[in-house]
Amino acid sequence: MNFFLSRKLRKWREGKLEQEEIVRCGTAVVPAVLDALNDPSPRLRKNAAEGLGLIGDRNTVPALIEAVKDREWYVVIAAAKALGQIKDSRATKPLLEVLRSSSDSTIVRMAAAERCYVSAIQSPIVSLETSFLIALA
């Protein structure tokens, strides 16, 4: 990784650089942003999920699926939104599981429902089940 890219990533991790600056770097930053999904800071995990959604690399879907299980609701929402932006059918089942979970807050369930609805457009097989679950949310 070149010096300038490393410097941008360091500033981003410190909260001193706008998300858009990292997104403009494209897939070159994906490994570092993926690493940030496991950071102790919930703010950085949330920013990482948001950034990955904006970058749109399908290779990040498995990590974002794991992030949907985060203990912080705002990280879960950011990961669900990112999965919806990427529109990969692998995300549908994990999002449905979040939606079905009675332990998640209403706002998290609503975000999962919204993302499932987006995914259902891409995957008609789950469309009926998703519509039913959205009605329950």
mmCIF file of C-alpha atoms in Angstrom:
data_model
loop_
_atom_site.group_PDB
_atom_site.id
_atom_site.type_symbol
_atom_site.label_atom_id
_atom_site.label_comp_id
_atom_site.label_asym_id
_atom_site.label_seq_id
_atom_site.Cartn_x
_atom_site.Cartn_y
_atom_site.Cartn_z
ATOM 1 C CA MET A 1 0.000 0.000 0.000
ATOM 2 C CA ASN A 2 1.416 3.381 -0.900
ATOM 3 C CA PHE A 3 2.247 6.121 1.585
ATOM 4 C CA PHE A 4 -0.648 8.415 0.670
ATOM 5 C CA LEU A 5 -3.226 5.667 0.901
ATOM 6 C CA SER A 6 -1.849 4.561 4.279
ATOM 7 C CA ARG A 7 -2.020 8.146 5.502
ATOM 8 C CA LYS A 8 -5.651 8.510 4.369
ATOM 9 C CA LEU A 9 -6.608 5.280 6.106
ATOM 10 C CA ARG A 10 -4.920 6.369 9.333
ATOM 11 C CA LYS A 11 -6.790 9.685 9.282
ATOM 12 C CA TRP A 12 -10.060 7.864 8.524
ATOM 13 C CA ARG A 13 -9.536 5.512 11.476
ATOM 14 C CA GLU A 14 -8.966 8.560 13.692
ATOM 15 C CA GLY A 15 -12.189 10.168 12.442
ATOM 16 C CA LYS A 16 -10.288 12.997 10.749
ATOM 17 C CA LEU A 17 -11.210 12.105 7.177
ATOM 18 C CA GLU A 18 -14.625 12.004 5.536
ATOM 19 C CA GLN A 19 -16.068 8.656 4.493
ATOM 20 C CA GLU A 20 -16.285 9.791 0.866
ATOM 21 C CA GLU A 21 -12.498 10.187 0.693
ATOM 22 C CA ILE A 22 -12.020 6.528 1.576
ATOM 23 C CA VAL A 23 -14.768 5.397 -0.801
ATOM 24 C CA ARG A 24 -13.075 7.263 -3.659
ATOM 25 C CA CYS A 25 -10.008 5.053 -3.124
ATOM 26 C CA GLY A 26 -12.134 2.086 -4.225
ATOM 27 C CA THR A 27 -11.214 -1.525 -3.729
ATOM 28 C CA ALA A 28 -7.617 -0.657 -2.785
ATOM 29 C CA VAL A 29 -8.821 0.143 0.743
ATOM 30 C CA VAL A 30 -11.105 -2.868 1.171
ATOM 31 C CA PRO A 31 -8.639 -5.001 3.206
ATOM 32 C CA ALA A 32 -8.011 -2.183 5.688
ATOM 33 C CA VAL A 33 -11.709 -1.301 5.943
ATOM 34 C CA LEU A 34 -12.577 -4.975 6.448
ATOM 35 C CA ASP A 35 -10.046 -5.052 9.276
ATOM 36 C CA ALA A 36 -11.836 -2.087 10.857
ATOM 37 C CA LEU A 37 -15.027 -4.190 11.118
ATOM 38 C CA ASN A 38 -13.290 -5.993 14.002
ATOM 39 C CA ASP A 39 -12.018 -2.873 15.771
ATOM 40 C CA PRO A 40 -12.932 -2.376 19.444
ATOM 41 C CA SER A 41 -14.474 1.001 18.557
ATOM 42 C CA PRO A 42 -18.162 0.686 17.600
ATOM 43 C CA ARG A 43 -17.917 4.022 15.760
ATOM 44 C CA LEU A 44 -15.167 2.646 13.541
ATOM 45 C CA ARG A 45 -17.044 -0.630 12.962
ATOM 46 C CA LYS A 46 -20.113 1.377 11.892
ATOM 47 C CA ASN A 47 -18.018 3.571 9.574
ATOM 48 C CA ALA A 48 -16.360 0.483 8.108
ATOM 49 C CA ALA A 49 -19.711 -1.139 7.329
ATOM 50 C CA GLU A 50 -20.984 2.077 5.747
ATOM 51 C CA GLY A 51 -17.819 2.441 3.675
ATOM 52 C CA LEU A 52 -17.974 -1.142 2.444
ATOM 53 C CA GLY A 53 -21.568 -0.637 1.350
ATOM 54 C CA LEU A 54 -20.615 2.458 -0.605
ATOM 55 C CA ILE A 55 -17.614 0.725 -2.202
ATOM 56 C CA GLY A 56 -19.917 -2.140 -3.204
ATOM 57 C CA ASP A 57 -17.377 -4.969 -3.414
ATOM 58 C CA ARG A 58 -19.227 -8.322 -3.303
ATOM 59 C CA ASN A 59 -16.178 -9.938 -1.694
ATOM 60 C CA THR A 60 -17.057 -8.080 1.514
ATOM 61 C CA VAL A 61 -20.475 -9.741 1.901
ATOM 62 C CA PRO A 62 -19.332 -12.525 4.284
ATOM 63 C CA ALA A 63 -17.722 -9.984 6.637
ATOM 64 C CA LEU A 64 -20.804 -7.755 6.518
ATOM 65 C CA ILE A 65 -23.000 -10.762 7.282
ATOM 66 C CA GLU A 66 -20.912 -11.278 10.430
ATOM 67 C CA ALA A 67 -21.249 -7.567 11.244
ATOM 68 C CA VAL A 68 -25.044 -7.955 11.244
ATOM 69 C CA LYS A 69 -24.472 -9.965 14.450
ATOM 70 C CA ASP A 70 -22.622 -7.093 16.177
ATOM 71 C CA ARG A 71 -23.602 -6.233 19.748
ATOM 72 C CA GLU A 72 -24.163 -2.543 18.889
ATOM 73 C CA TRP A 73 -27.462 -1.803 17.130
ATOM 74 C CA TYR A 74 -26.053 1.034 15.022
ATOM 75 C CA VAL A 75 -23.325 -1.276 13.651
ATOM 76 C CA VAL A 76 -26.030 -3.840 12.810
ATOM 77 C CA ILE A 77 -28.052 -1.193 10.964
ATOM 78 C CA ALA A 78 -24.973 0.017 9.045
ATOM 79 C CA ALA A 79 -24.108 -3.573 8.063
ATOM 80 C CA ALA A 80 -27.703 -4.298 6.991
ATOM 81 C CA LYS A 81 -27.753 -1.133 4.914
ATOM 82 C CA ALA A 82 -24.404 -2.027 3.330
ATOM 83 C CA LEU A 83 -25.687 -5.480 2.411
ATOM 84 C CA GLY A 84 -28.735 -3.872 0.835
ATOM 85 C CA GLN A 85 -26.518 -1.531 -1.175
ATOM 86 C CA ILE A 86 -24.396 -4.409 -2.461
ATOM 87 C CA LYS A 87 -27.538 -6.430 -3.362
ATOM 88 C CA ASP A 88 -26.009 -9.884 -3.018
ATOM 89 C CA SER A 89 -28.455 -12.752 -2.518
ATOM 90 C CA ARG A 90 -26.168 -14.335 0.124
ATOM 91 C CA ALA A 91 -27.323 -11.602 2.502
ATOM 92 C CA THR A 92 -31.029 -12.421 2.354
ATOM 93 C CA LYS A 93 -31.047 -15.339 4.799
ATOM 94 C CA PRO A 94 -28.907 -13.592 7.487
ATOM 95 C CA LEU A 95 -31.071 -10.485 7.207
ATOM 96 C CA LEU A 96 -34.206 -12.584 7.579
ATOM 97 C CA GLU A 97 -32.682 -14.126 10.723
ATOM 98 C CA VAL A 98 -32.132 -10.654 12.200
ATOM 99 C CA LEU A 99 -35.686 -9.782 11.277
ATOM 100 C CA ARG A 100 -37.069 -12.891 12.978
ATOM 101 C CA SER A 101 -35.037 -12.377 16.140
ATOM 102 C CA SER A 102 -37.220 -11.204 18.974
ATOM 103 C CA SER A 103 -34.200 -9.928 20.901
ATOM 104 C CA ASP A 104 -33.372 -7.187 18.399
ATOM 105 C CA SER A 105 -34.789 -3.727 18.866
ATOM 106 C CA THR A 106 -37.585 -2.543 16.618
ATOM 107 C CA ILE A 107 -35.304 -0.154 14.752
ATOM 108 C CA VAL A 108 -32.852 -2.945 13.905
ATOM 109 C CA ARG A 109 -35.688 -5.191 12.770
ATOM 110 C CA MET A 110 -37.059 -2.377 10.605
ATOM 111 C CA ALA A 111 -33.657 -1.852 8.969
ATOM 112 C CA ALA A 112 -33.350 -5.583 8.302
ATOM 113 C CA ALA A 113 -36.871 -5.627 6.850
ATOM 114 C CA GLU A 114 -36.038 -2.743 4.555
ATOM 115 C CA ARG A 115 -32.890 -4.469 3.328
ATOM 116 C CA CYS A 116 -34.709 -7.784 2.887
ATOM 117 C CA TYR A 117 -37.293 -6.001 0.784
ATOM 118 C CA VAL A 118 -34.511 -4.626 -1.434
ATOM 119 C CA SER A 119 -32.973 -8.107 -1.655
ATOM 120 C CA ALA A 120 -36.368 -9.650 -2.475
ATOM 121 C CA ILE A 121 -36.496 -7.586 -5.627
ATOM 122 C CA GLN A 122 -33.286 -9.349 -6.656
ATOM 123 C CA SER A 123 -34.366 -12.774 -5.389
ATOM 124 C CA PRO A 124 -38.069 -13.494 -6.110
ATOM 125 C CA ILE A 125 -37.961 -16.840 -4.260
ATOM 126 C CA VAL A 126 -37.908 -15.093 -0.888
ATOM 127 C CA SER A 127 -40.227 -12.306 -1.964
ATOM 128 C CA LEU A 128 -43.380 -13.770 -0.430
ATOM 129 C CA GLU A 129 -41.688 -14.657 2.860
ATOM 130 C CA THR A 130 -40.071 -11.234 3.024
ATOM 131 C CA SER A 131 -43.361 -9.459 2.368
ATOM 132 C CA PHE A 132 -44.953 -11.438 5.184
ATOM 133 C CA LEU A 133 -42.129 -10.606 7.591
ATOM 134 C CA ILE A 134 -42.219 -6.935 6.668
ATOM 135 C CA ALA A 135 -45.889 -6.889 7.579
ATOM 136 C CA LEU A 136 -44.952 -8.295 10.985
ATOM 137 C CA ALA A 137 -42.200 -5.734 11.633
#
